[in-house]
């Protein structure tokens, strides 16, 4: 009977692929992958040369990403229905901003198939390490940039804010080359409701190849319209206010407050 295991290749595939993920890729009857760089693709192809197939073929210029994701889900399910022990490899953590993997697992489980996911190293994990950010101190909020604005999420300026997909802000379609980011002023306007336009934020891109340095460009919010944002950019917004303890609650918890 077919089954599905979903693994992550990390951001820097050479180094981030876990031993467990490697074993699943090697032992699979079918490997379906979505990675963003040729090194990662080469690694996967070498691990299981006869059986590796890229799902990136479903990306088409101008096509809604949602439609592409459905095709990916269908292909994963089709392989499992064909009786193959299928391993899907997605870059980063395979369950972080990855609709197809969660959906395929949910649908297959409903049909009685074994389907599960292993964690991987996400862009956010790299950010914590490379920008020296501890999500536990003071706290961390993480949103998809377009949803953050359109859903009207209100950030708490006492905690760190991480905004994913800022380089495809306002776009639901796919582009192989680049996205026209005409809507970034609207994004800046929205952020400026909660932070001073002078507040410094960081456009972050973790290096995908060993030995390379990450991109970490600090700019005031007002200048986000002037920097280059790419599909690999994640925006880090440090807290702008200090958290102040609620003394009454601290007392009730028996905590000593200085
Ligand atoms: N599954 C991926 C993960 O675990 O990191 C996330 C995929 S999501 C569709 C794409 C977004 O992830 C990008 O728009 C960006 O916010 C972030 N991202 C991907 N690669 C990155 C990198 N090298 N450095 C920083 N952020 C990255």
XYZ file of N, CA, C and O in Angstrom, residues 66-218:
612
model
N -2.271 29.182 -6.008
C -3.220 28.234 -5.430
C -3.516 27.069 -6.401
O -3.612 25.917 -6.003
N -3.622 27.411 -7.698
C -3.903 26.370 -8.717
C -2.720 25.420 -8.837
O -2.884 24.208 -8.952
N -1.526 25.991 -8.791
C -0.304 25.181 -8.856
C -0.257 24.232 -7.658
O 0.078 23.052 -7.790
N -0.589 24.762 -6.495
C -0.535 23.951 -5.270
C -1.495 22.766 -5.353
O -1.180 21.665 -4.921
N -2.688 22.999 -5.953
C -3.660 21.898 -6.108
C -3.073 20.785 -6.963
O -3.237 19.606 -6.684
N -2.383 21.180 -8.042
C -1.767 20.193 -8.945
C -0.723 19.377 -8.175
O -0.586 18.170 -8.374
N 0.023 20.041 -7.309
C 1.054 19.343 -6.513
C 0.394 18.316 -5.586
O 0.862 17.191 -5.446
N -0.696 18.740 -4.956
C -1.432 17.844 -4.054
C -1.898 16.617 -4.836
O -1.704 15.473 -4.409
N -2.486 16.884 -6.013
C -3.015 15.783 -6.834
C -1.915 14.802 -7.214
O -2.106 13.590 -7.172
N -0.717 15.336 -7.550
C 0.384 14.445 -7.961
C 0.858 13.580 -6.782
O 1.116 12.385 -6.950
N 0.928 14.170 -5.595
C 1.348 13.395 -4.409
C 0.349 12.264 -4.161
O 0.726 11.111 -3.943
N -0.938 12.609 -4.233
C -1.995 11.625 -3.951
C -2.003 10.518 -5.020
O -2.133 9.339 -4.711
N -1.795 10.934 -6.265
C -1.768 9.976 -7.378
C -0.671 8.916 -7.154
O -0.899 7.721 -7.350
N 0.503 9.352 -6.732
C 1.623 8.415 -6.502
C 1.288 7.446 -5.371
O 1.588 6.251 -5.459
N 0.678 7.956 -4.314
C 0.311 7.087 -3.178
C -0.755 6.083 -3.623
O -0.654 4.889 -3.323
N -1.737 6.559 -4.393
C -2.796 5.655 -4.908
C -2.189 4.567 -5.789
O -2.712 3.461 -5.861
N -1.071 4.891 -6.450
C -0.423 3.896 -7.337
C 0.373 2.870 -6.517
O 1.078 2.035 -7.079
N 0.304 2.982 -5.201
C 0.965 1.996 -4.336
C 2.420 2.324 -4.018
O 3.161 1.484 -3.501
N 2.854 3.557 -4.331
C 4.261 3.918 -4.116
C 4.496 4.508 -2.728
O 3.690 5.307 -2.249
N 5.624 4.084 -2.112
C 6.049 4.741 -0.875
C 6.670 6.064 -1.314
O 7.781 6.103 -1.829
N 5.897 7.119 -1.153
C 6.250 8.416 -1.735
C 6.886 9.334 -0.686
O 6.413 9.415 0.445
N 7.957 10.017 -1.107
C 8.590 10.995 -0.213
C 8.526 12.351 -0.907
O 9.036 12.520 -2.017
N 7.864 13.322 -0.273
C 7.815 14.680 -0.827
C 8.836 15.529 -0.079
O 8.882 15.518 1.149
N 9.654 16.229 -0.853
C 10.694 17.083 -0.245
C 10.380 18.533 -0.570
O 10.324 18.912 -1.750
N 10.147 19.329 0.448
C 9.910 20.762 0.254
C 11.032 21.528 0.938
O 11.511 21.117 2.002
N 11.418 22.677 0.365
C 12.547 23.404 0.970
C 12.127 24.054 2.296
O 10.945 24.288 2.554
N 13.127 24.294 3.122
C 12.856 24.832 4.452
C 12.212 23.772 5.322
O 12.508 22.579 5.213
N 11.297 24.209 6.175
C 10.444 23.281 6.928
C 9.270 22.971 6.006
O 8.621 23.897 5.504
N 8.967 21.685 5.762
C 7.959 21.366 4.742
C 6.531 21.704 5.151
O 5.609 21.605 4.335
N 6.350 22.138 6.396
C 5.003 22.477 6.841
C 4.850 23.955 7.130
O 3.837 24.396 7.681
N 5.868 24.753 6.767
C 5.822 26.187 7.039
C 5.544 26.923 5.734
O 6.342 26.854 4.797
N 4.386 27.581 5.642
C 3.944 28.246 4.414
C 3.959 27.245 3.266
O 4.523 27.495 2.211
N 3.352 26.103 3.486
C 3.367 25.030 2.494
C 1.991 24.356 2.481
O 1.811 23.290 3.068
N 1.053 24.967 1.794
C -0.312 24.442 1.696
C -0.366 23.013 1.134
O -1.074 22.159 1.678
N 0.397 22.709 0.045
C 0.232 21.376 -0.571
C 0.568 20.221 0.368
O -0.113 19.189 0.333
N 1.586 20.381 1.188
C 2.011 19.251 2.038
C 0.961 18.937 3.103
O 0.568 17.782 3.277
N 0.484 19.972 3.794
C -0.543 19.747 4.824
C -1.817 19.172 4.197
O -2.445 18.279 4.758
N -2.173 19.713 3.017
C -3.417 19.276 2.367
C -3.315 17.818 1.925
O -4.244 17.031 2.142
N -2.187 17.450 1.303
C -2.019 16.064 0.838
C -2.096 15.098 2.026
O -2.763 14.060 1.961
N -1.454 15.458 3.126
C -1.464 14.580 4.308
C -2.887 14.418 4.836
O -3.349 13.307 5.102
N -3.593 15.543 4.956
C -4.970 15.493 5.475
C -5.860 14.611 4.604
O -6.570 13.738 5.094
N -5.779 14.835 3.275
C -6.662 14.077 2.373
C -6.323 12.590 2.399
O -7.212 11.742 2.423
N -5.026 12.267 2.395
C -4.623 10.850 2.369
C -5.030 10.140 3.663
O -5.495 9.000 3.636
N -4.860 10.824 4.790
C -5.254 10.196 6.071
C -6.741 9.874 6.074
O -7.156 8.837 6.548
N -7.525 10.809 5.526
C -8.985 10.607 5.450
C -9.315 9.369 4.625
O -10.299 8.684 4.880
N -8.464 9.098 3.628
C -8.696 7.934 2.753
C -8.090 6.658 3.335
O -8.074 5.623 2.682
N -7.489 6.764 4.540
C -6.958 5.574 5.203
C -5.499 5.262 4.903
O -5.003 4.185 5.248
N -4.791 6.193 4.270
C -3.370 5.962 3.979
C -2.496 6.506 5.102
O -2.881 7.445 5.807
N -1.301 5.944 5.207
C -0.341 6.491 6.165
C 0.300 7.732 5.537
O 0.784 7.675 4.398
N 0.271 8.834 6.246
C 0.851 10.077 5.723
C 1.303 10.919 6.908
O 0.539 11.147 7.835
N 2.556 11.342 6.860
C 3.061 12.156 7.973
C 4.206 13.064 7.521
O 4.702 12.937 6.401
N 4.582 13.986 8.411
C 5.586 15.004 8.083
C 6.719 14.998 9.115
O 6.468 14.786 10.306
N 7.930 15.238 8.629
C 9.061 15.433 9.545
C 9.425 16.920 9.530
O 9.337 17.553 8.477
N 9.849 17.469 10.657
C 10.197 18.898 10.654
C 11.513 19.167 9.923
O 12.334 18.265 9.763
N 11.656 20.406 9.468
C 12.909 20.806 8.819
C 13.333 22.176 9.326
O 12.668 22.766 10.182
N 14.412 22.690 8.785
C 14.918 24.002 9.220
C 14.322 25.080 8.315
O 14.554 25.088 7.106
N 13.524 25.964 8.906
C 12.832 27.005 8.131
C 13.679 28.276 8.045
O 14.676 28.435 8.764
N 13.204 29.191 7.186
C 13.869 30.492 7.061
C 13.864 31.217 8.413
O 14.818 31.912 8.769
N 12.783 31.037 9.162
C 12.679 31.701 10.465
C 13.730 31.140 11.432
O 14.325 31.884 12.210
N 13.963 29.827 11.361
C 15.003 29.227 12.222
C 16.370 29.841 11.898
O 17.168 30.115 12.791
N 16.614 30.033 10.588
C 17.899 30.624 10.174
C 17.990 32.063 10.675
O 19.047 32.506 11.138
N 16.858 32.788 10.588
C 16.823 34.189 11.039
C 17.176 34.275 12.530
O 17.982 35.113 12.933
N 16.594 33.377 13.325
C 16.881 33.413 14.764
C 18.385 33.286 14.997
O 18.969 33.985 15.826
N 19.008 32.374 14.230
C 20.449 32.137 14.416
C 21.277 33.291 13.861
O 22.193 33.785 14.523
N 20.928 33.735 12.644
C 21.819 34.669 11.950
C 21.623 36.126 12.356
O 22.548 36.919 12.279
N 20.395 36.478 12.789
C 20.193 37.865 13.250
C 20.265 37.947 14.780
O 20.073 39.012 15.358
N 20.474 36.805 15.436
C 20.613 36.820 16.897
C 19.305 37.167 17.586
O 19.285 37.964 18.534
N 18.209 36.588 17.107
C 16.881 36.879 17.680
C 16.411 35.661 18.462
O 16.442 34.538 17.945
N 15.970 35.881 19.696
C 15.388 34.790 20.485
C 13.879 35.016 20.552
O 13.423 35.999 21.141
N 13.087 34.117 19.919
C 11.635 34.361 19.885
C 10.998 34.372 21.263
O 9.881 34.877 21.429
N 11.712 33.849 22.246
C 11.159 33.833 23.605
C 11.452 35.112 24.365
O 10.991 35.288 25.499
N 12.193 35.988 23.783
C 12.582 37.192 24.509
C 12.529 38.403 23.570
O 13.440 38.586 22.776
N 11.516 39.257 23.569
C 10.415 39.191 24.541
C 9.252 38.300 24.091
O 8.405 37.931 24.891
N 9.174 37.950 22.819
C 8.055 37.189 22.259
C 8.085 37.421 20.761
O 8.819 38.301 20.291
N 7.324 36.639 20.014
C 7.460 36.723 18.566
C 6.123 36.529 17.849
O 5.351 35.635 18.200
N 5.879 37.376 16.852
C 4.677 37.256 16.025
C 5.144 36.997 14.595
O 6.112 37.601 14.144
N 4.449 36.117 13.916
C 4.901 35.733 12.580
C 3.692 35.672 11.636
O 2.717 34.977 11.932
N 3.758 36.436 10.532
C 2.627 36.498 9.602
C 3.112 36.478 8.157
O 4.232 36.890 7.866
N 2.207 36.093 7.271
C 2.440 36.253 5.842
C 2.132 37.732 5.547
O 1.093 38.248 5.991
N 3.024 38.408 4.810
C 2.927 39.869 4.689
C 1.597 40.357 4.109
O 1.002 41.304 4.637
N 1.131 39.729 3.026
C -0.115 40.203 2.400
C -1.308 39.964 3.333
O -2.146 40.851 3.524
N -1.350 38.781 3.944
C -2.453 38.469 4.867
C -2.417 39.401 6.078
O -3.464 39.818 6.584
N -1.209 39.715 6.524
C -1.041 40.622 7.666
C -1.793 41.930 7.423
O -2.513 42.433 8.297
N -1.664 42.442 6.199
C -2.310 43.718 5.859
C -3.796 43.517 5.559
O -4.655 44.205 6.118
N -4.103 42.524 4.682
C -5.497 42.390 4.238
C -6.416 41.918 5.360
O -7.593 42.260 5.394
N -5.868 41.135 6.298
C -6.714 40.657 7.398
C -6.724 41.657 8.560
O -7.394 41.433 9.559
N -5.931 42.705 8.398
C -5.922 43.744 9.426
C -5.343 43.282 10.758
O -5.811 43.693 11.824
N -4.320 42.441 10.707
C -3.699 42.005 11.965
C -3.032 43.192 12.671
O -2.396 44.023 12.026
N -3.202 43.215 13.961
C -2.634 44.306 14.747
C -1.428 43.769 15.515
O -1.576 42.930 16.408
N -0.219 44.212 15.134
C 0.957 43.682 15.826
C 1.103 44.293 17.212
O 0.674 45.415 17.446
N 1.702 43.527 18.089
C 2.021 44.056 19.412
C 3.466 44.570 19.362
O 4.391 43.779 19.184
N 3.657 45.888 19.468
C 5.021 46.437 19.295
C 5.988 46.060 20.424
O 7.167 46.369 20.356
N 5.458 45.348 21.444
C 6.345 44.902 22.527
C 7.015 43.569 22.185
O 7.849 43.077 22.939
N 6.590 42.942 21.095
C 7.206 41.678 20.680
C 7.795 41.834 19.277
O 7.473 42.785 18.560
N 8.662 40.912 18.932
C 9.278 40.891 17.601
C 8.205 40.566 16.554
O 7.271 39.826 16.845
N 8.339 41.111 15.346
C 7.398 40.796 14.261
C 8.186 40.274 13.054
O 9.166 40.893 12.631
N 7.751 39.122 12.542
C 8.402 38.561 11.354
C 7.369 38.463 10.243
O 6.286 37.905 10.443
N 7.685 39.048 9.090
C 6.746 39.054 7.961
C 7.341 38.293 6.774
O 8.391 38.670 6.237
N 6.657 37.217 6.439
C 7.095 36.343 5.343
C 6.529 36.845 4.018
O 5.484 37.498 3.987
N 7.182 36.490 2.952
C 6.705 36.759 1.582
C 6.481 38.245 1.320
O 5.601 38.612 0.544
N 7.318 39.071 1.945
C 7.183 40.513 1.736
C 7.559 40.867 0.293
O 7.053 41.850 -0.256
N 8.376 40.041 -0.338
C 8.824 40.289 -1.715
C 7.818 39.856 -2.767
O 8.072 40.007 -3.969
N 6.679 39.297 -2.339
C 5.603 39.005 -3.298
C 4.328 39.679 -2.798
O 3.222 39.235 -3.091
N 4.521 40.783 -2.064
C 3.396 41.474 -1.444
C 2.336 41.835 -2.494
O 2.632 42.423 -3.534
N 1.078 41.444 -2.207
C -0.038 41.789 -3.094
C -0.191 40.878 -4.300
O -1.069 41.098 -5.123
N 0.670 39.866 -4.416
C 0.606 38.968 -5.585
C 0.159 37.563 -5.205
O 0.727 36.959 -4.298
N -0.824 37.054 -5.912
C -1.295 35.688 -5.678
C -0.830 34.771 -6.812
O -1.082 33.581 -6.802
N -0.173 35.388 -7.814
C 0.261 34.605 -8.975
C 1.745 34.262 -8.857
O 2.416 34.632 -7.898
N 2.255 33.567 -9.859
C 3.655 33.155 -9.846
C 4.420 33.868 -10.958
O 3.913 34.056 -12.062
N 5.635 34.261 -10.653
C 6.506 34.818 -11.690
C 7.890 34.180 -11.571
O 8.454 34.095 -10.475
N 8.413 33.717 -12.689
C 9.731 33.079 -12.687
C 10.820 34.133 -12.497
O 11.850 33.879 -11.905
N 10.581 35.342 -13.037
C 11.648 36.340 -13.034
C 11.529 37.327 -11.864
O 12.326 37.294 -10.945
N 10.514 38.190 -11.879
C 10.377 39.122 -10.763
C 8.933 39.610 -10.619
O 8.131 39.489 -11.539
N 8.656 40.149 -9.455
C 7.314 40.674 -9.173
C 7.366 42.194 -9.168
O 8.275 42.785 -8.584
N 6.394 42.821 -9.814
C 6.259 44.278 -9.760
C 5.691 44.615 -8.386
O 4.546 44.270 -8.104
N 6.482 45.275 -7.549
C 5.989 45.536 -6.188
C 5.420 46.954 -6.076
O 5.889 47.760 -5.282
N 4.387 47.210 -6.872
C 3.777 48.548 -6.869
C 3.058 48.839 -5.560
O 2.827 49.977 -5.209
N 2.697 47.789 -4.852
C 1.862 47.982 -3.660
C 2.667 48.187 -2.376
O 2.085 48.320 -1.306
N 3.988 48.204 -2.461
C 4.793 48.320 -1.233
C 4.486 49.608 -0.437
O 4.459 49.578 0.798
N 4.185 50.743 -1.096
C 3.816 51.932 -0.303
C 2.622 51.661 0.621
O 2.567 52.168 1.746
N 1.703 50.827 0.165
C 0.538 50.488 0.998
C 0.978 49.662 2.233
O 0.491 49.852 3.348
N 1.945 48.789 1.998
C 2.501 47.976 3.077
C 3.196 48.881 4.111
O 3.005 48.746 5.323
N 3.963 49.844 3.599
C 4.677 50.785 4.470
C 3.667 51.617 5.272
O 3.822 51.821 6.481
N 2.617 52.034 4.582
C 1.566 52.834 5.229
C 0.925 52.027 6.372
O 0.716 52.539 7.468
N 0.668 50.739 6.108
C 0.025 49.907 7.134
C 0.952 49.715 8.349
O 0.535 49.876 9.497
N 2.236 49.397 8.061
C 3.187 49.202 9.169
C 3.330 50.478 10.000
O 3.506 50.427 11.227
N 3.245 51.626 9.298
C 3.438 52.921 9.970
C 2.277 53.278 10.908
O 2.373 54.226 11.691
N 1.191 52.505 10.831
C 0.111 52.720 11.810
C 0.545 52.275 13.205
O 0.005 52.705 14.207
N 1.509 51.352 13.243
C 1.887 50.745 14.524
C 3.310 51.076 14.973
O 3.671 50.869 16.114
N 4.130 51.500 13.998
C 5.539 51.803 14.292
C 5.875 53.159 13.701
O 5.267 53.582 12.708
N 6.884 53.795 14.282
C 7.366 55.041 13.704
C 7.979 54.728 12.329
O 8.647 53.695 12.170
N 7.779 55.601 11.334
C 8.415 55.366 10.014
C 9.943 55.323 10.120
O 10.621 54.829 9.220
N 10.482 55.804 11.251
C 11.944 55.772 11.459
C 12.412 54.454 12.069
O 13.618 54.225 12.191
N 11.481 53.626 12.498
C 11.861 52.360 13.142
C 12.665 51.516 12.154
O 12.236 51.282 11.019
N 13.822 51.024 12.590
C 14.700 50.255 11.687
C 14.279 48.794 11.622
O 14.108 48.143 12.666
N 14.142 48.307 10.397
C 13.753 46.909 10.180
C 14.808 46.258 9.280
O 15.619 46.949 8.664
N 14.762 44.944 9.209
C 15.815 44.248 8.461
C 15.240 43.375 7.345
O 14.389 42.520 7.595
N 15.698 43.618 6.126
C 15.357 42.731 5.000
C 16.374 41.598 5.049
O 17.573 41.813 4.897
N 15.856 40.405 5.308
C 16.742 39.272 5.586
C 16.614 38.187 4.515
O 15.497 37.818 4.130
N 17.763 37.710 4.058
C 17.783 36.544 3.150
C 18.914 35.635 3.591
O 20.093 35.999 3.513
N 18.548 34.474 4.070
C 19.566 33.528 4.515
C 20.288 32.967 3.293
O 19.674 32.748 2.251
N 21.582 32.743 3.441
C 22.347 32.191 2.307
C 21.922 30.753 2.054
O 21.682 29.993 2.997
N 21.815 30.391 0.773
C 21.402 29.021 0.476
C 22.590 28.115 0.168
O 22.443 26.906 0.140
N 23.784 28.725 -0.043
C 24.960 27.908 -0.331
C 25.963 28.002 0.819
O 26.133 29.075 1.412
N 26.648 26.884 1.113
C 27.628 26.899 2.207
C 28.722 27.929 1.943
O 29.103 28.155 0.792
N 29.172 28.556 2.997
C 30.276 29.514 2.868
C 29.810 30.915 2.489
O 30.607 31.846 2.472
N 28.522 31.077 2.144
C 28.032 32.412 1.765
C 27.406 33.103 2.978
O 26.932 32.446 3.894
N 27.417 34.415 2.922
C 26.860 35.198 4.033
C 25.386 35.529 3.763
O 24.994 35.700 2.608
N 24.582 35.659 4.840
C 23.187 36.065 4.627
C 23.106 37.537 4.239
O 24.037 38.299 4.476
N 21.967 37.930 3.650
C 21.710 39.355 3.411
C 20.970 39.884 4.629
O 19.970 39.289 5.053
N 21.414 40.975 5.181
C 20.729 41.602 6.315
C 20.832 43.107 6.128
O 21.783 43.735 6.577
N 19.850 43.673 5.416
C 19.860 45.114 5.115
C 18.902 45.849 6.046
O 17.692 45.638 5.993
N 19.487 46.708 6.871
C 18.681 47.477 7.830
C 18.268 48.805 7.214
O 19.115 49.535 6.689
